[in-house]
Short mmCIF file of C-alpha atoms in Angstrom, two decimals:
data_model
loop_
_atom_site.label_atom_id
_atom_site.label_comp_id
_atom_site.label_asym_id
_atom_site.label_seq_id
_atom_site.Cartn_x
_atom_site.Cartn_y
_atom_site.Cartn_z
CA UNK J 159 95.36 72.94 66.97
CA UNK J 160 93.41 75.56 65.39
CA UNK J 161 91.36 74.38 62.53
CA UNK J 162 89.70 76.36 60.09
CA UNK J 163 86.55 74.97 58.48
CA UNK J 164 82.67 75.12 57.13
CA UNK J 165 82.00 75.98 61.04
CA UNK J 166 84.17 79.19 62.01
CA UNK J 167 84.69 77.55 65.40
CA UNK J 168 83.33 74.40 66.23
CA UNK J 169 85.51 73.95 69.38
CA UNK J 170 85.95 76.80 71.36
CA UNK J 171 88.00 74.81 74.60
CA UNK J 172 90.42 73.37 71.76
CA UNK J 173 91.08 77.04 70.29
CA UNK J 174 91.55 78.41 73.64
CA UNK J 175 93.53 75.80 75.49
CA UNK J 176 95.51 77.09 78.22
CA UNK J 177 98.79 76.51 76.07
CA UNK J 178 97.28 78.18 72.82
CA UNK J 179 99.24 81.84 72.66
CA UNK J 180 97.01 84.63 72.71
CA UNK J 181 98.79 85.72 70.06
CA UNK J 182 97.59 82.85 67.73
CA UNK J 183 93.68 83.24 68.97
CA UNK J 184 94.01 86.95 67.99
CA UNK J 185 95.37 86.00 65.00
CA UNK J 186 92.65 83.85 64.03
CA UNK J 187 89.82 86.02 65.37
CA UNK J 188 90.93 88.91 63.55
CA UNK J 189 90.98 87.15 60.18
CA UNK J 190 87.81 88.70 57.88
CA UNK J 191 87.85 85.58 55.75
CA UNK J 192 85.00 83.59 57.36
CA UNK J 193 82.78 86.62 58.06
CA UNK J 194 80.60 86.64 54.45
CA UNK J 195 80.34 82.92 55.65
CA UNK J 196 78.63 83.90 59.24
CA UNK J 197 76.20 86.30 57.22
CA UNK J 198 75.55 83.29 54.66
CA UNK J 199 74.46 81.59 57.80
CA UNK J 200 72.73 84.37 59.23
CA UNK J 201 70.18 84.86 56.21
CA UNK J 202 69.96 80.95 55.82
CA UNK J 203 68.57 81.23 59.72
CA UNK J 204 66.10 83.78 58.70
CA UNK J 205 65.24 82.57 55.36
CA UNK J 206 64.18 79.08 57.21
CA UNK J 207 61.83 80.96 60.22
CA UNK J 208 64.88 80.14 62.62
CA UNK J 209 66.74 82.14 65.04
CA UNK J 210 68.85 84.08 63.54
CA UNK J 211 71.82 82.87 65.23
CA UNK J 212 70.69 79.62 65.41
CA UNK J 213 74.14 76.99 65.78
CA UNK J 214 76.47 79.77 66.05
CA UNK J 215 78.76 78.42 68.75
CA UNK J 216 79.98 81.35 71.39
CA UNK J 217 83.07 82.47 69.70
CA UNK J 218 81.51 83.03 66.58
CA UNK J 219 79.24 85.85 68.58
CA UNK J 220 82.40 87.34 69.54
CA UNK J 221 84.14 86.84 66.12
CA UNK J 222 80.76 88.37 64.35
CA UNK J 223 80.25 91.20 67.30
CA UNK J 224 83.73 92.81 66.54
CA UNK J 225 83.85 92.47 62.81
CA UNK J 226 80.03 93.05 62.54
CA UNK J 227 79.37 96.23 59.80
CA UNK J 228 78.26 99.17 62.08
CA UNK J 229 78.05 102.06 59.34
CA UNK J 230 77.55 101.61 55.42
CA UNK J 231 81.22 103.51 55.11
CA UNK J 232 83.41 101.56 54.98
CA UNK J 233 86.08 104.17 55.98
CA UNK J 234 83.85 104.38 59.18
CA UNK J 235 84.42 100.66 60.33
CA UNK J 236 86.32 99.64 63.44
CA UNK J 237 89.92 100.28 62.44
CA UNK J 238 91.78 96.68 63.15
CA UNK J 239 93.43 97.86 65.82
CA UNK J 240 89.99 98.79 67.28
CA UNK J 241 88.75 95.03 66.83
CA UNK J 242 92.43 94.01 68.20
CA UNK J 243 91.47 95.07 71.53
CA UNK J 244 87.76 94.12 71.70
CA UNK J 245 88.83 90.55 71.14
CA UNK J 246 91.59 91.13 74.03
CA UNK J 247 88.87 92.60 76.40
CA UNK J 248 86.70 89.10 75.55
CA UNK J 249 89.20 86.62 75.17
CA UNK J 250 89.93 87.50 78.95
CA UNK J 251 86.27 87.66 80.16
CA UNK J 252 85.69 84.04 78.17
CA UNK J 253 88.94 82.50 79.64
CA UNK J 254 87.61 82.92 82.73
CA UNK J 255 84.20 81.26 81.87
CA UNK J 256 86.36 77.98 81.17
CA UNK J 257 87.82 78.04 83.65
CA UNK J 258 84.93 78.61 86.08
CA UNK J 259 83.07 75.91 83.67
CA UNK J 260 82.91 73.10 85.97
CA UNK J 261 81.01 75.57 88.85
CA UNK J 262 79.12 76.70 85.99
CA UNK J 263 77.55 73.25 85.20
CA UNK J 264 76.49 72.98 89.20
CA UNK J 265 75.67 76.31 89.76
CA UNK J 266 72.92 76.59 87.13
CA UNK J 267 69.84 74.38 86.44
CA UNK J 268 69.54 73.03 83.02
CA UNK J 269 72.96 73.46 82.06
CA UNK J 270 72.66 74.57 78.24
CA UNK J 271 75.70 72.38 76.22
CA UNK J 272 77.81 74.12 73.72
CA UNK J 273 77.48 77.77 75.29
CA UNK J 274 79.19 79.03 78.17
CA UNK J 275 77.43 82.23 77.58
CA UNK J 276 74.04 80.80 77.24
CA UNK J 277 74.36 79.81 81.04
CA UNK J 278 75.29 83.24 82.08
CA UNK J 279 72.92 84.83 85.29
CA UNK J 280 73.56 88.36 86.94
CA UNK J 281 74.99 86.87 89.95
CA UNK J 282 78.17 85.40 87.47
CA UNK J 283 78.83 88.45 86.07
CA UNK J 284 79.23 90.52 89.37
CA UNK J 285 81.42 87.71 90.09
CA UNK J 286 83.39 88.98 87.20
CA UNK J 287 83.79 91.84 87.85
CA UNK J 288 84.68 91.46 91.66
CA UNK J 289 87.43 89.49 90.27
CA UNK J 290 88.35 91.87 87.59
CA UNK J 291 88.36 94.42 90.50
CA UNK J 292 90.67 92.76 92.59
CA UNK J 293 92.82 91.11 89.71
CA UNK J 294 96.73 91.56 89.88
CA UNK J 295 99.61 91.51 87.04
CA UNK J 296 102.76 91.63 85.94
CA UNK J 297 106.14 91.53 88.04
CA UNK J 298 104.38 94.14 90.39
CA UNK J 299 101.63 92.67 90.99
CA UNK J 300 99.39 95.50 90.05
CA UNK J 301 95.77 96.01 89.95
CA UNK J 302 93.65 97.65 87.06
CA UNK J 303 93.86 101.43 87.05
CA UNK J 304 90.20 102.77 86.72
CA UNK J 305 90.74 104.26 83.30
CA UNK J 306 91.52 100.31 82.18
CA UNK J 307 88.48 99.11 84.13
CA UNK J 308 86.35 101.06 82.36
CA UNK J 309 87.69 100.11 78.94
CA UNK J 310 87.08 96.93 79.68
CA UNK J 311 83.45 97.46 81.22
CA UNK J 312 82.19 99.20 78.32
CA UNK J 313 83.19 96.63 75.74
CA UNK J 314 81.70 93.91 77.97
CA UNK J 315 78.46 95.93 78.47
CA UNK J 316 78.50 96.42 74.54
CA UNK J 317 78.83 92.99 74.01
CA UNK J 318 76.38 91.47 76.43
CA UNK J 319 73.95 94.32 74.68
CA UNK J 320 74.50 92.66 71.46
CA UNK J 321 73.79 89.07 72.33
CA UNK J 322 70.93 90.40 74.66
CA UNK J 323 69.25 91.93 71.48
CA UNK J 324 69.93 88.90 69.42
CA UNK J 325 68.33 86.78 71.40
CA UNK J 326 71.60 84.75 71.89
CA UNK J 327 70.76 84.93 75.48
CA UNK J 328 68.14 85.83 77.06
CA UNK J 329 68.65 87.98 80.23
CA UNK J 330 69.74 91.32 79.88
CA UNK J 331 73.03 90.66 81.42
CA UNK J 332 74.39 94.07 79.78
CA UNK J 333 72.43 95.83 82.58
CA UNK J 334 74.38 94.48 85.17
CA UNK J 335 77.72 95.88 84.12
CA UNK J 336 78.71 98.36 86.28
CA UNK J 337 80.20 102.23 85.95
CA UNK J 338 83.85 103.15 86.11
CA UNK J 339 83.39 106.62 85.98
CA UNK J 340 86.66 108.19 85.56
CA UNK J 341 87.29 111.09 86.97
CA UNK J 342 90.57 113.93 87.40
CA UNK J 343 91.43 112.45 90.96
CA UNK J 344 92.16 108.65 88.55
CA UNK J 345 94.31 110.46 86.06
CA UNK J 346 97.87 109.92 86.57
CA UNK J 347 99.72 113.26 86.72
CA UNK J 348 100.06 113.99 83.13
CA UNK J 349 101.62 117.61 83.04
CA UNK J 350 104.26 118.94 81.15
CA UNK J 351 104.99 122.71 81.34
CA UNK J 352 106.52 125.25 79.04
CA UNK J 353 109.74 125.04 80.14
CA UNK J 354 110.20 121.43 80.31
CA UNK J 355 109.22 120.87 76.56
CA UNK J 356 111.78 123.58 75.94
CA UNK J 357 114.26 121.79 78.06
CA UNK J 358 113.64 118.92 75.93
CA UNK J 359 113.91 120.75 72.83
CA UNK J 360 116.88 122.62 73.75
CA UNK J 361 118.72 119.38 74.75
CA UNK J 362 117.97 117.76 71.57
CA UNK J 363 119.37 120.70 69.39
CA UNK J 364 120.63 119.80 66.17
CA UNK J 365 118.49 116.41 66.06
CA UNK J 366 115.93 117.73 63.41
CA UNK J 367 114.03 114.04 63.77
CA UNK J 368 113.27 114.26 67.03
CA UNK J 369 113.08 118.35 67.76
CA UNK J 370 110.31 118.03 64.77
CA UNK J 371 108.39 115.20 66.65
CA UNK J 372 108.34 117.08 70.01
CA UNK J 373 107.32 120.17 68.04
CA UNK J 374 104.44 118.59 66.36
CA UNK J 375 102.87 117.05 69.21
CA UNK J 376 102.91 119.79 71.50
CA UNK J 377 101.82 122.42 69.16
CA UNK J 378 99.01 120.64 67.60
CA UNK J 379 97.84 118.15 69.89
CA UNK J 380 97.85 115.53 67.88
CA UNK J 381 97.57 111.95 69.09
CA UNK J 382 100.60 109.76 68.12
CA UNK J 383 98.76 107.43 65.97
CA UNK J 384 97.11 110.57 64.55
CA UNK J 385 100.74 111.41 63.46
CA UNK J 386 101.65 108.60 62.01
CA UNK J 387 99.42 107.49 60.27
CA UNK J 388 98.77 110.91 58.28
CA UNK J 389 99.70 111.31 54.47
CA UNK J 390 101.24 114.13 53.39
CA UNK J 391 98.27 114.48 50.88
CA UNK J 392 96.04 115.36 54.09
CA UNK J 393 97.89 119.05 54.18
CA UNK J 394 96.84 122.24 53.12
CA UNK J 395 97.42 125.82 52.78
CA UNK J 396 94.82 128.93 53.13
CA UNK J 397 95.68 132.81 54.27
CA UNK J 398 95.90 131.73 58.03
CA UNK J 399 98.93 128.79 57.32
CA UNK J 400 99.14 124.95 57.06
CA UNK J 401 96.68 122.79 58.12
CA UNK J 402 96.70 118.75 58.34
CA UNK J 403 93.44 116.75 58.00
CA UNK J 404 93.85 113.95 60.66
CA UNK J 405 91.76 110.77 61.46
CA UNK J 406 90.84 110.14 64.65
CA UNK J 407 88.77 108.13 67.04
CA UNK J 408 86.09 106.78 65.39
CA UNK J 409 87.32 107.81 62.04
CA UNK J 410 86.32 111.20 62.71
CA UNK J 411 88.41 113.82 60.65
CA UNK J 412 89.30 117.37 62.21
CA UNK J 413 92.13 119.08 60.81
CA UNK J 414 95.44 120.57 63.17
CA UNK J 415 97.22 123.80 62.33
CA UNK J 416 100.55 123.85 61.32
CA UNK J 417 102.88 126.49 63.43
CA UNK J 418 105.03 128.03 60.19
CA UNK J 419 108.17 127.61 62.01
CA UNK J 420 107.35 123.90 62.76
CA UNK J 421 105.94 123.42 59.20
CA UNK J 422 109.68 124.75 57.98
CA UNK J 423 111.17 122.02 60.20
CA UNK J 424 109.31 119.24 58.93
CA UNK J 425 110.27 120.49 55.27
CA UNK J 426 113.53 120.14 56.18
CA UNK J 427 113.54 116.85 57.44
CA UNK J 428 111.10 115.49 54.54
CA UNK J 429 114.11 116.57 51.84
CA UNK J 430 116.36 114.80 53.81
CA UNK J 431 114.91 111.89 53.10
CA UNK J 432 113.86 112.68 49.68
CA UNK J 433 110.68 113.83 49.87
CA UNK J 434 108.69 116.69 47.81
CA UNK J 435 107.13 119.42 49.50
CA UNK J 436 104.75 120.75 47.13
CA UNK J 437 101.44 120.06 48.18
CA UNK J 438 98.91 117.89 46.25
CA UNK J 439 95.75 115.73 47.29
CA UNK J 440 97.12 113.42 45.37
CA UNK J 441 99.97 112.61 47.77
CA UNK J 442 99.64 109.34 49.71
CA UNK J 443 103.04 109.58 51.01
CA UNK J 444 103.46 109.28 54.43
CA UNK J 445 103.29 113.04 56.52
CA UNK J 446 106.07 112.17 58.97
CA UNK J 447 108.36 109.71 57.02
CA UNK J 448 110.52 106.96 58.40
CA UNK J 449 114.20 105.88 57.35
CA UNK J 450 112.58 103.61 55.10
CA UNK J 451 110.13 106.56 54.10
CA UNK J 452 107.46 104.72 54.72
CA UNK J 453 104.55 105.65 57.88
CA UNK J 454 106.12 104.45 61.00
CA UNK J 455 104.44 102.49 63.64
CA UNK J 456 102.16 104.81 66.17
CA UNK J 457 103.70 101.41 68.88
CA UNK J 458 106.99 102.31 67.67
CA UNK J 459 107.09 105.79 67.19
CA UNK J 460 105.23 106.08 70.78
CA UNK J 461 108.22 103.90 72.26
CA UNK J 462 110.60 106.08 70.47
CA UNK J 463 109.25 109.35 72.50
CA UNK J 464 109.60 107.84 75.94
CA UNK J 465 112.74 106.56 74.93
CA UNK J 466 113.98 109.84 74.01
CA UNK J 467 112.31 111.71 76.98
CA UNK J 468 113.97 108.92 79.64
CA UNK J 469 117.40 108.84 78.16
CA UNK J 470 117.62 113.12 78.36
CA UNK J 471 117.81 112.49 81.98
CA UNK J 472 116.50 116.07 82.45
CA UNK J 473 115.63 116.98 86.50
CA UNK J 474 111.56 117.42 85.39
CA UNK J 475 112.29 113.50 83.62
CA UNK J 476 113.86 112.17 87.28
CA UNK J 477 111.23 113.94 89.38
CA UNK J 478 110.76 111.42 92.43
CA UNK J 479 106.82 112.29 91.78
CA UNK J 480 106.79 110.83 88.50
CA UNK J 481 105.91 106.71 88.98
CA UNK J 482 105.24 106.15 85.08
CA UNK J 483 106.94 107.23 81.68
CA UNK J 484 106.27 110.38 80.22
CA UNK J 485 104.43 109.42 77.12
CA UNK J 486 102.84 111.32 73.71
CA UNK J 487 99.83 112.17 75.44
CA UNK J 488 101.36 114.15 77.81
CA UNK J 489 101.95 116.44 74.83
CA UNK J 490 98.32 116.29 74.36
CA UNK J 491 97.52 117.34 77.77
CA UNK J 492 100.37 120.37 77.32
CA UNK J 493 98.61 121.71 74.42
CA UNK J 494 95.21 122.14 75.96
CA UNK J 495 96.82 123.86 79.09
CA UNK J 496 99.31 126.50 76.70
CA UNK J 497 96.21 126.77 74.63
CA UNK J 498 93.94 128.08 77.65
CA UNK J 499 96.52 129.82 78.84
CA UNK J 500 96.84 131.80 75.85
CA UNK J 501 92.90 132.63 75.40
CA UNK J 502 91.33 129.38 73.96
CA UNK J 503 88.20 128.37 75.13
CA UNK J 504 87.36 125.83 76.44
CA UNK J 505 85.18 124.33 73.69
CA UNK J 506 87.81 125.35 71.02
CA UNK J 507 90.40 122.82 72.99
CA UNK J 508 87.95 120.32 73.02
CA UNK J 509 87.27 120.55 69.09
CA UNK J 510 91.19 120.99 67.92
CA UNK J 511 91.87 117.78 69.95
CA UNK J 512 88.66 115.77 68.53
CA UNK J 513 86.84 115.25 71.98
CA UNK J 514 83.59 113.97 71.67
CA UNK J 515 82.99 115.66 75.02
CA UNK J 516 83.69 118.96 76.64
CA UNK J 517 83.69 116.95 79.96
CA UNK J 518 86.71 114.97 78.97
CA UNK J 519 88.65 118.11 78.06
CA UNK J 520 87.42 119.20 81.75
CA UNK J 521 89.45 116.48 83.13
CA UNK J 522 92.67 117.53 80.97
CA UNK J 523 92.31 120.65 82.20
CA UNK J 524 90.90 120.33 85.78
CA UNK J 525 94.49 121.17 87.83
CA UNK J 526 94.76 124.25 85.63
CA UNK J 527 91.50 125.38 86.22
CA UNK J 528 91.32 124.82 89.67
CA UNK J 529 94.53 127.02 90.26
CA UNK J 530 93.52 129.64 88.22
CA UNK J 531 89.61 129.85 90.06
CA UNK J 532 91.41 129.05 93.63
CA UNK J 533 89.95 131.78 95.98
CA UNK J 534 93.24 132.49 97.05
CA UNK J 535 94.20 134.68 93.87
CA UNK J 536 92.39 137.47 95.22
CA UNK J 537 94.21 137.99 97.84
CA UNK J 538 97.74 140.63 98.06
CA UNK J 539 101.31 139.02 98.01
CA UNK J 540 101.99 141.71 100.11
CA UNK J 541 99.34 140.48 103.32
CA UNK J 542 100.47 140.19 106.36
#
């Protein structure tokens, strides 16, 4: 049973029995009510010449890492959804401490009570992450990709970092996380030409909803979330057209231009649904509206666009070579390609789509670039 009092969490195998639903746990971790309580506690430590985390039990480090206030902004705090997956990433990494508890309790000398993490040497955590390694899910059986791998590393390494530095424990455990360096070869294939975009608009004539969304992710490069989550307040107009002020990763804004004839589109469907199109600050309506005119889901609308792109049954969509859906990103990736292709540099990509580096925008474009550098364009159709 999960019980809320003075202590945040004064039982941490009770909240995370193996019957509890993760769902719950997140639930509870991701509730901001007790945090002004853990700082209360914090400055009572310090005020009394203690440690400053003196009593906090090992979930309230991982409740107080991912809410903890990084930046005096509040509009430049870890976005919930942010903190939604941290506690994910953990909850996994401290399910399998309880589980491993009773080796634990042999394995080390002077077994600390109270603290799984407190007990923690080097040699546990390469354990971890030999098991993560080798770890297999769902109906398939599969193993981590290493694009998820190194999610979860770098939150780990963050977090171990954090207790490290407040002397909750004290080895540097953060050191021992390894790299998952990602690189093009770990990408899945992720491209989406010209023609099929066309062949996806074309086949979807006369649907304005969904010949708009297609339309404004692969002419802006926008990230789904990005999308829905803008206001129509966010737009603007100067003498080269319309531009949208997005917030991405990291809260960092960058603004997306507008094509005019994709601008007209999205007019149209906004009236449909009863929306002005004048353009004011003011505005917090939602950019791309829902039935309900309201923002939709990024999960949703992101579900909606495979959906759409699977049930089109197009030859590109069936392509034998193609193991996974084709998702928003891939509109992401199809930007930066057209864009090259049509005399961007490469650090102009890497700014319209809010990279924080130009490597990264390497990878999107590392196929493409390849092809175009390949020694072989040099040479005559007509040889031999």
């Amino acid at each position: 049973m999960l019980v809320k009092s003075n202590l945040l969490i004064s039982n941490s195998t009770d909240l995370l029995d193996v019957n509890q639903n993760d769902f719950r746990v997140i639930e509870y971790l991701i509730d901001e009510t007790y945090f002004p309580e853990l700082l209360q506690r914090k400055f009572e430590n310090e005020k009394n010449h203690r440690m400053i985390y003196d009593a906090f039990t090992d979930l309230e480090m991982i409740y107080y890492f991912v809410h903890q206030i990084k930046d005096i902004q509040k509009s430049k705090q870890r976005k919930e959804s942010t903190k939604i997956e941290y506690i994910r990433e953990l909850l996994q990494f401290y399910r399998y401490l309880l589980k491993s508890e009773e080796f634990l309790r042999k394995d080390v000398d002077s077994y600390i009570e109270e603290s799984l993490l407190k007990n923690l040497k080097q040699r546990h955590i390469e354990s971890y992450q030999q098991w993560l390694s080798n770890y297999q899910y769902g109906s398939k059986m599969q193993q981590y990709r290493v694009t998820t791998l190194s999610r979860k590393l770098v939150i780990l390494k963050s977090f171990f970092k954090f207790l490290f530095d407040s002397n909750y424990v004290q080895v540097p455990l953060f050191t021992r996380i390894l790299n998952a360096k990602i690189t093009k070869d770990d990408l899945p294939n992720r491209d989406l030409e010209e023609s099929e975009v066309k062949s996806l608009l074309n086949f979807y004539r006369g649907n304005i909803l969904i010949t708009t969304l297609i339309k404004l992710l692969a002419t802006t490069g926008m990230r789904i979330r990005e999308l829905a989550e803008a206001n129509w307040g966010n737009v603007s107009k100067d003498t080269n057209g319309y531009w949208l002020e997005i917030v991405g990763k990291g809260n960092k804004k960058r603004e997306v231009k507008l094509l005019n004839h994709v601008f007209i589109d999205l007019c149209k469907l906004r009236s449909r649904r009863g929306f002005t199109n004048s353009i004011s600050k003011t505005d917090i309506n939602p950019f791309f509206p829902n039935k309900l005119n309201k923002h939709y889901s990024f999960k949703y609308l992101s579900k909606y666009v495979i959906e759409i792109i699977k049930a089109s049954e197009l030859q590109f969509v069936l392509d034998h070579n193609r193991t996974n859906n084709i998702s928003p990103h891939f509109f992401r990736h199809h930007y930066a390609c057209r864009s090259i292709e049509k005399g961007a540099s490469i650090y102009q990509v890497s700014r319209s789509l809010g990279h924080e580096s130009i490597q990264t925008t390497e990878i999107y474009l590392a196929k493409m670039m390849n092809r175009s550098q390949h020694a072989s364009n040099v040479w005559d159709d007509e040889e031999y």
